């Protein structure tokens, strides 16, 4: 009898693709995955395949198509929800969560910022949060701040809850907000344990 | 011979669900869709179905499940990409774009802010944008600003380009940033024309 185990492929989404040393972070993320028996697929690694002479908009769109193909070939995703240019996750990562969720692939999540959503939005607005007559909080633009005590927008929290149930958060030092992989590694351990079953 | 035409259902994503008068905006959006032969499905309308006595996190997760069911029952989406709490689109809407794209449903998009992505990020950072030695722009956190001249993150732009090809932008008066439906209506017209084919 032959036991044949194929390593699970995990799409590694997050705003760290925008770091100047994204490739190095990607290599470290892939190495952590490998130590836990997973194959990490890091978006920025795929971008090398594109001709840098291609006009910019076409190049961006070609990368998007390649990322969608890469996601379809993955068994699960680990997404970094650390807030990016605002109190919520990176929109590219949020897009990818929805994509993987619609395909029925489990979404494992982590954030290097453990503050509650209301606290993050309040800090983002410089404290200028008001109460509506209904009791709900709103920001200075009059937009409600979701009251559900979830980590981020309910669609993001819902996709994690309905698939892996794994959302790990811890606040790291500000200088390491996008580079620390301590919380990521805990998430990899959980993903590996779940995907082995 | 019987001609039987079933109206196409269009999921209406956007940050206007956070307005105090979200229901009124939803009703106006649905009426515009109806005038063009489409059935608009507005997320906030679905939330009434939930017992307000339900504990908050469970309620948020139940709404998320209902929205995912609603999306599966729609033929297309029209998404409002007007920047929300930062230079990019609302993360919930971005999640829903990815979800619909993975299901192969066309994504029609609009924004009430026509400024280029680089200009929006620069304004968000108070002008503190730097150049890397490679020439690429980065924000004060050292995170690259996508150089592709696309309207937002390449995954969002890519899903529109690969499905409907329809992204309509115009800058409206600041006070009407989340309430003006002029650009939305142009998007509905385009969606109706495409979906009739």
mmCIF file of C-alpha atoms in Angstrom:
data_model
loop_
_atom_site.group_PDB
_atom_site.id
_atom_site.type_symbol
_atom_site.label_atom_id
_atom_site.label_comp_id
_atom_site.label_asym_id
_atom_site.label_seq_id
_atom_site.Cartn_x
_atom_site.Cartn_y
_atom_site.Cartn_z
ATOM 1 C CA UNK A 1 0.000 0.000 0.000
ATOM 2 C CA UNK A 2 1.399 3.376 -0.984
ATOM 3 C CA UNK A 3 0.715 6.441 1.082
ATOM 4 C CA UNK A 4 0.812 9.447 -1.154
ATOM 5 C CA UNK A 5 0.498 12.806 0.551
ATOM 6 C CA UNK A 6 0.378 15.924 -1.553
ATOM 7 C CA UNK A 7 1.229 19.141 0.282
ATOM 8 C CA UNK A 8 -1.619 21.611 0.507
ATOM 9 C CA UNK A 9 -1.125 24.879 -1.325
ATOM 10 C CA UNK A 10 -1.917 28.010 0.666
ATOM 11 C CA UNK A 11 -2.343 31.469 -0.881
ATOM 12 C CA UNK A 12 -0.584 34.075 1.306
ATOM 13 C CA UNK A 13 -2.504 37.366 1.038
ATOM 14 C CA UNK A 14 -1.594 40.607 2.753
ATOM 15 C CA UNK A 15 -0.309 44.160 2.349
ATOM 16 C CA UNK A 16 3.343 43.106 2.828
ATOM 17 C CA UNK A 17 3.497 42.739 -0.970
ATOM 18 C CA UNK A 18 3.912 46.542 -0.927
ATOM 19 C CA UNK A 19 7.122 46.481 1.177
ATOM 20 C CA UNK A 20 10.413 47.279 -0.534
ATOM 21 C CA UNK A 21 11.669 43.862 0.695
ATOM 22 C CA UNK A 22 8.467 41.984 -0.198
ATOM 23 C CA UNK A 23 10.420 39.121 -1.803
ATOM 24 C CA UNK A 24 12.399 38.546 1.398
ATOM 25 C CA UNK A 25 9.205 38.522 3.498
ATOM 26 C CA UNK A 26 7.637 36.164 0.978
ATOM 27 C CA UNK A 27 10.603 33.795 1.204
ATOM 28 C CA UNK A 28 10.359 33.779 5.016
ATOM 29 C CA UNK A 29 6.605 33.134 4.844
ATOM 30 C CA UNK A 30 7.100 30.265 2.400
ATOM 31 C CA UNK A 31 9.830 28.758 4.594
ATOM 32 C CA UNK A 32 7.511 28.842 7.634
ATOM 33 C CA UNK A 33 4.796 27.143 5.601
ATOM 34 C CA UNK A 34 7.251 24.473 4.435
ATOM 35 C CA UNK A 35 8.277 23.744 8.032
ATOM 36 C CA UNK A 36 4.610 22.941 8.684
ATOM 37 C CA UNK A 37 4.189 20.833 5.555
ATOM 38 C CA UNK A 38 2.408 23.493 3.491
ATOM 39 C CA UNK A 39 3.302 25.082 0.162
ATOM 40 C CA UNK A 40 2.965 28.852 0.495
ATOM 41 C CA UNK A 41 2.092 30.816 -2.638
ATOM 42 C CA UNK A 42 3.177 34.449 -2.251
ATOM 43 C CA UNK A 43 1.628 36.921 -4.720
ATOM 44 C CA UNK A 44 4.710 39.081 -5.332
ATOM 45 C CA UNK A 45 6.689 36.004 -6.411
ATOM 46 C CA UNK A 46 4.409 35.637 -9.401
ATOM 47 C CA UNK A 47 4.990 39.182 -10.612
ATOM 48 C CA UNK A 48 8.442 38.396 -12.002
ATOM 49 C CA UNK A 49 6.768 36.589 -14.828
ATOM 50 C CA UNK A 50 5.609 39.862 -16.355
ATOM 51 C CA UNK A 51 7.458 41.774 -18.969
ATOM 52 C CA UNK A 52 8.428 45.077 -17.392
ATOM 53 C CA UNK A 53 8.201 46.628 -20.868
ATOM 54 C CA UNK A 54 4.436 45.970 -20.889
ATOM 55 C CA UNK A 55 2.436 49.229 -20.554
ATOM 56 C CA UNK A 56 1.524 49.848 -16.901
ATOM 57 C CA UNK A 57 -2.259 49.340 -16.893
ATOM 58 C CA UNK A 58 -1.960 46.134 -18.953
ATOM 59 C CA UNK A 59 0.770 44.902 -16.614
ATOM 60 C CA UNK A 60 -1.433 45.500 -13.563
ATOM 61 C CA UNK A 61 -4.317 43.666 -15.202
ATOM 62 C CA UNK A 62 -2.055 40.765 -16.218
ATOM 63 C CA UNK A 63 -0.878 40.439 -12.598
ATOM 64 C CA UNK A 64 -4.522 40.398 -11.476
ATOM 65 C CA UNK A 65 -5.328 37.547 -13.873
ATOM 66 C CA UNK A 66 -2.257 35.626 -12.681
ATOM 67 C CA UNK A 67 -3.284 36.060 -9.029
ATOM 68 C CA UNK A 68 -6.780 34.764 -9.774
ATOM 69 C CA UNK A 69 -5.287 31.712 -11.495
ATOM 70 C CA UNK A 70 -2.951 31.199 -8.511
ATOM 71 C CA UNK A 71 -5.880 31.359 -6.065
ATOM 72 C CA UNK A 72 -7.855 28.776 -8.041
ATOM 73 C CA UNK A 73 -4.888 26.424 -7.699
ATOM 74 C CA UNK A 74 -4.679 26.829 -3.914
ATOM 75 C CA UNK A 75 -6.464 24.737 -1.260
ATOM 76 C CA UNK A 76 -6.742 27.491 1.345
ATOM 77 C CA UNK A 77 -5.564 30.989 2.154
ATOM 78 C CA UNK A 78 -3.842 32.719 5.045
ATOM 79 C CA UNK A 79 -4.678 36.414 4.997
ATOM 80 C CA UNK A 80 -2.972 39.250 6.843
ATOM 81 C CA UNK A 81 -5.726 41.619 8.061
ATOM 82 C CA UNK A 82 -3.346 44.160 9.646
ATOM 83 C CA UNK A 83 -4.975 47.529 8.914
ATOM 84 C CA UNK A 84 -3.604 49.255 5.819
ATOM 85 C CA UNK A 85 -4.102 52.958 4.940
ATOM 86 C CA UNK A 86 -7.065 53.191 7.283
ATOM 87 C CA UNK A 87 -8.668 51.195 10.109
ATOM 88 C CA UNK A 88 -9.486 48.115 7.990
ATOM 89 C CA UNK A 89 -7.616 45.466 6.035
ATOM 90 C CA UNK A 90 -6.021 46.021 2.618
ATOM 91 C CA UNK A 91 -8.727 45.987 -0.099
ATOM 92 C CA UNK A 92 -6.724 43.655 -2.324
ATOM 93 C CA UNK A 93 -6.579 41.104 0.482
ATOM 94 C CA UNK A 94 -10.297 41.596 1.190
ATOM 95 C CA UNK A 95 -11.019 40.953 -2.499
ATOM 96 C CA UNK A 96 -8.983 37.764 -2.341
ATOM 97 C CA UNK A 97 -10.845 36.595 0.784
ATOM 98 C CA UNK A 98 -14.153 36.928 -1.034
ATOM 99 C CA UNK A 99 -12.723 35.119 -4.044
ATOM 100 C CA UNK A 100 -11.471 32.158 -1.997
ATOM 101 C CA UNK A 101 -14.633 32.033 0.085
ATOM 102 C CA UNK A 102 -16.839 31.808 -3.017
ATOM 103 C CA UNK A 103 -14.666 28.882 -4.181
ATOM 104 C CA UNK A 104 -15.310 27.167 -0.835
ATOM 105 C CA UNK A 105 -11.662 27.315 0.268
ATOM 106 C CA UNK A 106 -10.991 27.887 3.982
ATOM 107 C CA UNK A 107 -9.798 31.345 4.988
ATOM 108 C CA UNK A 108 -7.328 31.520 7.910
ATOM 109 C CA UNK A 109 -6.670 35.052 9.157
ATOM 110 C CA UNK A 110 -4.360 37.014 11.410
ATOM 111 C CA UNK A 111 -3.656 40.621 12.285
ATOM 112 C CA UNK A 112 -0.711 42.374 13.872
ATOM 113 C CA UNK A 113 -3.178 44.846 15.424
ATOM 114 C CA UNK A 114 -5.413 43.418 18.163
ATOM 115 C CA UNK A 115 -7.318 46.628 18.950
ATOM 116 C CA UNK A 116 -11.118 46.367 18.658
ATOM 117 C CA UNK A 117 -12.641 47.750 15.446
ATOM 118 C CA UNK A 118 -14.346 50.665 17.239
ATOM 119 C CA UNK A 119 -11.015 51.701 18.791
ATOM 120 C CA UNK A 120 -9.257 51.562 15.427
ATOM 121 C CA UNK A 121 -11.930 53.652 13.697
ATOM 122 C CA UNK A 122 -11.975 56.115 16.607
ATOM 123 C CA UNK A 123 -8.186 56.536 16.390
ATOM 124 C CA UNK A 124 -8.432 56.922 12.597
ATOM 125 C CA UNK A 125 -11.002 59.731 13.038
ATOM 126 C CA UNK A 126 -8.913 61.519 15.661
ATOM 127 C CA UNK A 127 -11.523 60.670 18.278
ATOM 128 C CA UNK A 128 -14.348 62.418 16.379
ATOM 129 C CA UNK A 129 -16.888 59.635 16.775
ATOM 130 C CA UNK A 130 -20.534 60.496 17.546
ATOM 131 C CA UNK A 131 -23.569 58.583 18.782
ATOM 132 C CA UNK A 132 -26.745 58.381 16.724
ATOM 133 C CA UNK A 133 -30.110 58.687 18.525
ATOM 134 C CA UNK A 134 -30.289 54.896 18.059
ATOM 135 C CA UNK A 135 -27.099 54.517 20.118
ATOM 136 C CA UNK A 136 -24.983 53.386 17.187
ATOM 137 C CA UNK A 137 -21.593 55.047 16.688
ATOM 138 C CA UNK A 138 -20.853 56.963 13.503
ATOM 139 C CA UNK A 139 -17.735 58.605 12.078
ATOM 140 C CA UNK A 140 -17.441 62.305 11.068
ATOM 141 C CA UNK A 141 -18.785 61.434 7.572
ATOM 142 C CA UNK A 142 -21.981 60.158 9.219
ATOM 143 C CA UNK A 143 -21.117 56.551 8.387
ATOM 144 C CA UNK A 144 -22.024 53.899 10.966
ATOM 145 C CA UNK A 145 -19.235 52.043 12.723
ATOM 146 C CA UNK A 146 -20.301 48.387 12.738
ATOM 147 C CA UNK A 147 -21.462 47.538 16.275
ATOM 148 C CA UNK A 148 -20.981 43.771 16.052
ATOM 149 C CA UNK A 149 -17.730 43.589 18.088
ATOM 150 C CA UNK A 150 -16.171 41.714 15.142
ATOM 151 C CA UNK A 151 -12.528 42.335 14.214
ATOM 152 C CA UNK A 152 -13.304 44.132 10.942
ATOM 153 C CA UNK A 153 -16.175 44.507 8.428
ATOM 154 C CA UNK A 154 -18.696 41.703 8.975
ATOM 155 C CA UNK A 155 -18.123 40.155 5.522
ATOM 156 C CA UNK A 156 -14.437 39.622 6.362
ATOM 157 C CA UNK A 157 -15.153 38.292 9.849
ATOM 158 C CA UNK A 158 -17.968 36.128 8.485
ATOM 159 C CA UNK A 159 -15.824 34.398 5.890
ATOM 160 C CA UNK A 160 -13.328 33.347 8.557
ATOM 161 C CA UNK A 161 -16.008 32.252 11.020
ATOM 162 C CA UNK A 162 -17.844 30.206 8.386
ATOM 163 C CA UNK A 163 -14.748 28.448 7.042
ATOM 164 C CA UNK A 164 -11.695 27.967 9.296
ATOM 165 C CA UNK A 165 -12.809 29.698 12.476
ATOM 166 C CA UNK A 166 -9.177 30.855 12.792
ATOM 167 C CA UNK A 167 -8.497 34.560 13.406
ATOM 168 C CA UNK A 168 -5.386 35.242 15.507
ATOM 169 C CA UNK A 169 -4.560 38.792 16.568
ATOM 170 C CA UNK A 170 -1.787 40.349 18.642
ATOM 171 C CA UNK A 171 -0.401 43.875 18.623
ATOM 172 C CA UNK A 172 3.235 44.022 17.584
ATOM 173 C CA UNK A 173 5.676 46.954 17.855
ATOM 174 C CA UNK A 174 4.722 49.753 15.426
ATOM 175 C CA UNK A 175 8.010 49.481 13.510
ATOM 176 C CA UNK A 176 7.277 45.784 12.842
ATOM 177 C CA UNK A 177 3.626 46.242 11.908
ATOM 178 C CA UNK A 178 4.059 44.881 8.382
ATOM 179 C CA UNK A 179 7.182 42.775 8.854
ATOM 180 C CA UNK A 180 6.659 40.747 12.049
ATOM 181 C CA UNK A 181 5.779 37.139 11.268
ATOM 182 C CA UNK A 182 5.190 35.925 14.847
ATOM 183 C CA UNK A 183 1.391 36.027 14.556
ATOM 184 C CA UNK A 184 1.565 34.673 11.009
ATOM 185 C CA UNK A 185 3.490 31.631 12.248
ATOM 186 C CA UNK A 186 0.806 30.845 14.831
ATOM 187 C CA UNK A 187 -1.728 31.044 12.017
ATOM 188 C CA UNK A 188 0.346 28.671 9.850
ATOM 189 C CA UNK A 189 0.415 26.145 12.698
ATOM 190 C CA UNK A 190 -3.361 26.290 13.007
ATOM 191 C CA UNK A 191 -3.884 26.062 9.258
ATOM 192 C CA UNK A 192 -1.533 23.083 8.988
ATOM 193 C CA UNK A 193 -3.305 21.256 11.824
ATOM 194 C CA UNK A 194 -6.722 21.892 10.268
ATOM 195 C CA UNK A 195 -5.695 21.016 6.707
ATOM 196 C CA UNK A 196 -4.038 17.737 7.832
ATOM 197 C CA UNK A 197 -7.411 16.420 9.014
ATOM 198 C CA UNK B 1 -44.404 30.683 -28.895
ATOM 199 C CA UNK B 2 -44.059 32.291 -25.493
ATOM 200 C CA UNK B 3 -41.400 34.873 -24.757
ATOM 201 C CA UNK B 4 -40.496 34.717 -21.133
ATOM 202 C CA UNK B 5 -38.055 37.310 -19.863
ATOM 203 C CA UNK B 6 -36.866 37.108 -16.292
ATOM 204 C CA UNK B 7 -35.369 40.301 -14.904
ATOM 205 C CA UNK B 8 -31.705 40.042 -13.992
ATOM 206 C CA UNK B 9 -30.881 40.400 -10.310
ATOM 207 C CA UNK B 10 -28.050 42.801 -9.500
ATOM 208 C CA UNK B 11 -26.301 42.943 -6.110
ATOM 209 C CA UNK B 12 -25.764 46.601 -5.101
ATOM 210 C CA UNK B 13 -22.561 46.803 -3.049
ATOM 211 C CA UNK B 14 -21.128 49.943 -1.479
ATOM 212 C CA UNK B 15 -20.404 51.872 1.701
ATOM 213 C CA UNK B 16 -23.779 53.677 1.603
ATOM 214 C CA UNK B 17 -25.124 50.828 3.762
ATOM 215 C CA UNK B 18 -23.434 52.731 6.623
ATOM 216 C CA UNK B 19 -25.477 55.929 6.110
ATOM 217 C CA UNK B 20 -28.187 56.753 8.652
ATOM 218 C CA UNK B 21 -30.646 56.837 5.720
ATOM 219 C CA UNK B 22 -29.300 53.685 4.050
ATOM 220 C CA UNK B 23 -32.814 52.305 3.464
ATOM 221 C CA UNK B 24 -33.852 55.434 1.579
ATOM 222 C CA UNK B 25 -30.726 55.274 -0.613
ATOM 223 C CA UNK B 26 -31.389 51.575 -1.176
ATOM 224 C CA UNK B 27 -34.967 52.278 -2.247
ATOM 225 C CA UNK B 28 -33.758 54.924 -4.713
ATOM 226 C CA UNK B 29 -31.110 52.552 -6.086
ATOM 227 C CA UNK B 30 -33.683 49.776 -6.513
ATOM 228 C CA UNK B 31 -36.090 52.159 -8.257
ATOM 229 C CA UNK B 32 -33.359 53.203 -10.725
ATOM 230 C CA UNK B 33 -32.594 49.541 -11.422
ATOM 231 C CA UNK B 34 -36.303 48.829 -11.980
ATOM 232 C CA UNK B 35 -36.537 51.685 -14.501
ATOM 233 C CA UNK B 36 -33.834 49.896 -16.494
ATOM 234 C CA UNK B 37 -35.436 46.460 -16.171
ATOM 235 C CA UNK B 38 -33.158 45.170 -13.420
ATOM 236 C CA UNK B 39 -33.934 43.901 -9.920
ATOM 237 C CA UNK B 40 -31.587 45.600 -7.462
ATOM 238 C CA UNK B 41 -30.693 43.698 -4.298
ATOM 239 C CA UNK B 42 -29.555 46.136 -1.602
ATOM 240 C CA UNK B 43 -27.671 44.590 1.340
ATOM 241 C CA UNK B 44 -29.185 46.694 4.131
ATOM 242 C CA UNK B 45 -32.698 45.612 3.078
ATOM 243 C CA UNK B 46 -31.841 42.061 4.066
ATOM 244 C CA UNK B 47 -30.785 43.016 7.585
ATOM 245 C CA UNK B 48 -34.359 43.490 8.794
ATOM 246 C CA UNK B 49 -34.731 39.748 8.802
ATOM 247 C CA UNK B 50 -32.478 39.441 11.838
ATOM 248 C CA UNK B 51 -33.668 39.339 15.388
ATOM 249 C CA UNK B 52 -32.269 42.427 17.068
ATOM 250 C CA UNK B 53 -32.227 40.449 20.321
ATOM 251 C CA UNK B 54 -29.531 38.168 18.840
ATOM 252 C CA UNK B 55 -26.109 38.750 20.493
ATOM 253 C CA UNK B 56 -24.065 41.212 18.411
ATOM 254 C CA UNK B 57 -21.276 39.010 17.016
ATOM 255 C CA UNK B 58 -23.766 36.270 16.042
ATOM 256 C CA UNK B 59 -25.978 38.894 14.411
ATOM 257 C CA UNK B 60 -23.066 40.222 12.357
ATOM 258 C CA UNK B 61 -22.132 36.705 11.253
ATOM 259 C CA UNK B 62 -25.769 35.892 10.373
ATOM 260 C CA UNK B 63 -25.910 39.018 8.179
ATOM 261 C CA UNK B 64 -22.688 37.918 6.467
ATOM 262 C CA UNK B 65 -24.191 34.496 5.665
ATOM 263 C CA UNK B 66 -27.363 36.146 4.338
ATOM 264 C CA UNK B 67 -25.321 38.472 2.094
ATOM 265 C CA UNK B 68 -23.375 35.527 0.668
ATOM 266 C CA UNK B 69 -26.662 33.734 -0.090
ATOM 267 C CA UNK B 70 -28.013 36.926 -1.686
ATOM 268 C CA UNK B 71 -24.908 37.236 -3.889
ATOM 269 C CA UNK B 72 -25.202 33.629 -5.084
ATOM 270 C CA UNK B 73 -28.747 34.430 -6.227
ATOM 271 C CA UNK B 74 -27.681 37.490 -8.241
ATOM 272 C CA UNK B 75 -26.632 37.570 -11.894
ATOM 273 C CA UNK B 76 -24.264 40.521 -11.582
ATOM 274 C CA UNK B 77 -23.146 43.262 -9.225
ATOM 275 C CA UNK B 78 -22.855 47.025 -9.311
ATOM 276 C CA UNK B 79 -20.237 48.151 -6.800
ATOM 277 C CA UNK B 80 -19.623 51.632 -5.439
ATOM 278 C CA UNK B 81 -15.843 52.083 -5.201
ATOM 279 C CA UNK B 82 -15.991 55.596 -3.694
ATOM 280 C CA UNK B 83 -13.096 55.672 -1.193
ATOM 281 C CA UNK B 84 -14.128 54.882 2.373
ATOM 282 C CA UNK B 85 -12.009 55.585 5.493
ATOM 283 C CA UNK B 86 -8.865 55.836 3.406
ATOM 284 C CA UNK B 87 -7.862 56.186 -0.254
ATOM 285 C CA UNK B 88 -9.390 52.881 -1.399
ATOM 286 C CA UNK B 89 -12.825 51.279 -1.613
ATOM 287 C CA UNK B 90 -14.741 49.867 1.358
ATOM 288 C CA UNK B 91 -13.291 46.441 2.326
ATOM 289 C CA UNK B 92 -16.742 44.843 2.542
ATOM 290 C CA UNK B 93 -17.455 45.874 -1.046
ATOM 291 C CA UNK B 94 -14.003 44.654 -2.128
ATOM 292 C CA UNK B 95 -14.744 41.294 -0.483
ATOM 293 C CA UNK B 96 -18.023 41.094 -2.375
ATOM 294 C CA UNK B 97 -16.308 41.904 -5.684
ATOM 295 C CA UNK B 98 -13.946 38.970 -5.171
ATOM 296 C CA UNK B 99 -16.862 36.740 -4.241
ATOM 297 C CA UNK B 100 -18.874 37.614 -7.355
ATOM 298 C CA UNK B 101 -15.833 37.423 -9.607
ATOM 299 C CA UNK B 102 -15.001 33.889 -8.404
ATOM 300 C CA UNK B 103 -18.599 32.920 -9.236
ATOM 301 C CA UNK B 104 -18.087 34.285 -12.759
ATOM 302 C CA UNK B 105 -20.665 37.057 -12.375
ATOM 303 C CA UNK B 106 -19.917 40.382 -14.093
ATOM 304 C CA UNK B 107 -18.779 43.253 -11.871
ATOM 305 C CA UNK B 108 -19.899 46.755 -12.911
ATOM 306 C CA UNK B 109 -18.233 49.548 -10.939
ATOM 307 C CA UNK B 110 -18.457 53.264 -10.311
ATOM 308 C CA UNK B 111 -16.904 55.835 -8.023
ATOM 309 C CA UNK B 112 -17.928 59.309 -6.942
ATOM 310 C CA UNK B 113 -14.218 60.219 -6.764
ATOM 311 C CA UNK B 114 -12.432 60.420 -10.125
ATOM 312 C CA UNK B 115 -8.996 61.388 -8.776
ATOM 313 C CA UNK B 116 -6.136 59.072 -9.818
ATOM 314 C CA UNK B 117 -5.049 56.511 -7.200
ATOM 315 C CA UNK B 118 -1.661 58.188 -6.649
ATOM 316 C CA UNK B 119 -3.376 61.531 -5.966
ATOM 317 C CA UNK B 120 -5.786 59.929 -3.477
ATOM 318 C CA UNK B 121 -2.991 58.168 -1.584
ATOM 319 C CA UNK B 122 -0.872 61.336 -1.617
ATOM 320 C CA UNK B 123 -3.770 63.365 -0.157
ATOM 321 C CA UNK B 124 -4.386 60.623 2.445
ATOM 322 C CA UNK B 125 -0.719 60.806 3.534
ATOM 323 C CA UNK B 126 -0.751 64.604 3.749
ATOM 324 C CA UNK B 127 1.604 64.781 0.786
ATOM 325 C CA UNK B 128 4.303 62.658 2.484
ATOM 326 C CA UNK B 129 4.979 60.399 -0.474
ATOM 327 C CA UNK B 130 8.580 59.419 -1.315
ATOM 328 C CA UNK B 131 10.364 57.921 -4.318
ATOM 329 C CA UNK B 132 12.271 54.659 -4.035
ATOM 330 C CA UNK B 133 15.609 54.346 -5.845
ATOM 331 C CA UNK B 134 13.642 52.256 -8.364
ATOM 332 C CA UNK B 135 11.421 55.285 -9.058
ATOM 333 C CA UNK B 136 8.324 53.740 -7.485
ATOM 334 C CA UNK B 137 6.323 55.891 -5.043
ATOM 335 C CA UNK B 138 5.903 54.751 -1.455
ATOM 336 C CA UNK B 139 3.860 56.070 1.484
ATOM 337 C CA UNK B 140 5.323 57.091 4.906
ATOM 338 C CA UNK B 141 5.008 53.447 6.093
ATOM 339 C CA UNK B 142 7.362 52.422 3.268
ATOM 340 C CA UNK B 143 4.534 50.703 1.387
ATOM 341 C CA UNK B 144 4.551 50.970 -2.410
ATOM 342 C CA UNK B 145 1.791 52.909 -4.126
ATOM 343 C CA UNK B 146 0.733 50.773 -7.080
ATOM 344 C CA UNK B 147 2.192 52.389 -10.236
ATOM 345 C CA UNK B 148 -0.247 50.847 -12.723
ATOM 346 C CA UNK B 149 -2.420 53.954 -13.255
ATOM 347 C CA UNK B 150 -5.452 51.821 -12.368
ATOM 348 C CA UNK B 151 -8.314 53.331 -10.363
ATOM 349 C CA UNK B 152 -7.619 51.304 -7.194
ATOM 350 C CA UNK B 153 -5.795 48.117 -6.125
ATOM 351 C CA UNK B 154 -5.080 45.975 -9.184
ATOM 352 C CA UNK B 155 -7.272 43.093 -8.005
ATOM 353 C CA UNK B 156 -10.313 45.401 -7.942
ATOM 354 C CA UNK B 157 -9.493 46.998 -11.280
ATOM 355 C CA UNK B 158 -8.720 43.577 -12.756
ATOM 356 C CA UNK B 159 -12.071 42.060 -11.832
ATOM 357 C CA UNK B 160 -13.911 44.872 -13.590
ATOM 358 C CA UNK B 161 -11.664 44.784 -16.667
ATOM 359 C CA UNK B 162 -11.984 41.006 -16.990
ATOM 360 C CA UNK B 163 -15.763 40.890 -16.599
ATOM 361 C CA UNK B 164 -17.871 43.933 -17.556
ATOM 362 C CA UNK B 165 -15.201 46.433 -18.560
ATOM 363 C CA UNK B 166 -17.440 49.067 -16.953
ATOM 364 C CA UNK B 167 -15.881 51.481 -14.451
ATOM 365 C CA UNK B 168 -17.464 54.950 -14.435
ATOM 366 C CA UNK B 169 -15.978 57.707 -12.283
ATOM 367 C CA UNK B 170 -16.852 61.348 -11.702
ATOM 368 C CA UNK B 171 -16.098 63.594 -8.752
ATOM 369 C CA UNK B 172 -19.252 64.823 -7.008
ATOM 370 C CA UNK B 173 -19.618 67.583 -4.392
ATOM 371 C CA UNK B 174 -18.009 66.500 -1.081
ATOM 372 C CA UNK B 175 -21.315 66.711 0.815
ATOM 373 C CA UNK B 176 -22.847 64.226 -1.656
ATOM 374 C CA UNK B 177 -19.908 61.828 -1.733
ATOM 375 C CA UNK B 178 -21.928 58.887 -0.394
ATOM 376 C CA UNK B 179 -25.429 59.965 -1.391
ATOM 377 C CA UNK B 180 -25.209 61.155 -5.017
ATOM 378 C CA UNK B 181 -26.608 58.548 -7.400
ATOM 379 C CA UNK B 182 -25.817 60.322 -10.684
ATOM 380 C CA UNK B 183 -22.771 58.162 -11.449
ATOM 381 C CA UNK B 184 -24.580 55.073 -10.169
ATOM 382 C CA UNK B 185 -27.398 55.667 -12.653
ATOM 383 C CA UNK B 186 -24.952 55.819 -15.576
ATOM 384 C CA UNK B 187 -23.553 52.503 -14.337
ATOM 385 C CA UNK B 188 -27.062 50.983 -14.158
ATOM 386 C CA UNK B 189 -27.686 52.009 -17.775
ATOM 387 C CA UNK B 190 -24.473 50.310 -18.885
ATOM 388 C CA UNK B 191 -25.187 47.200 -16.838
ATOM 389 C CA UNK B 192 -28.727 46.933 -18.220
ATOM 390 C CA UNK B 193 -27.495 47.290 -21.805
ATOM 391 C CA UNK B 194 -24.815 44.623 -21.277
ATOM 392 C CA UNK B 195 -27.057 42.191 -19.420
ATOM 393 C CA UNK B 196 -29.822 42.456 -22.062
ATOM 394 C CA UNK B 197 -27.487 40.987 -24.697
#
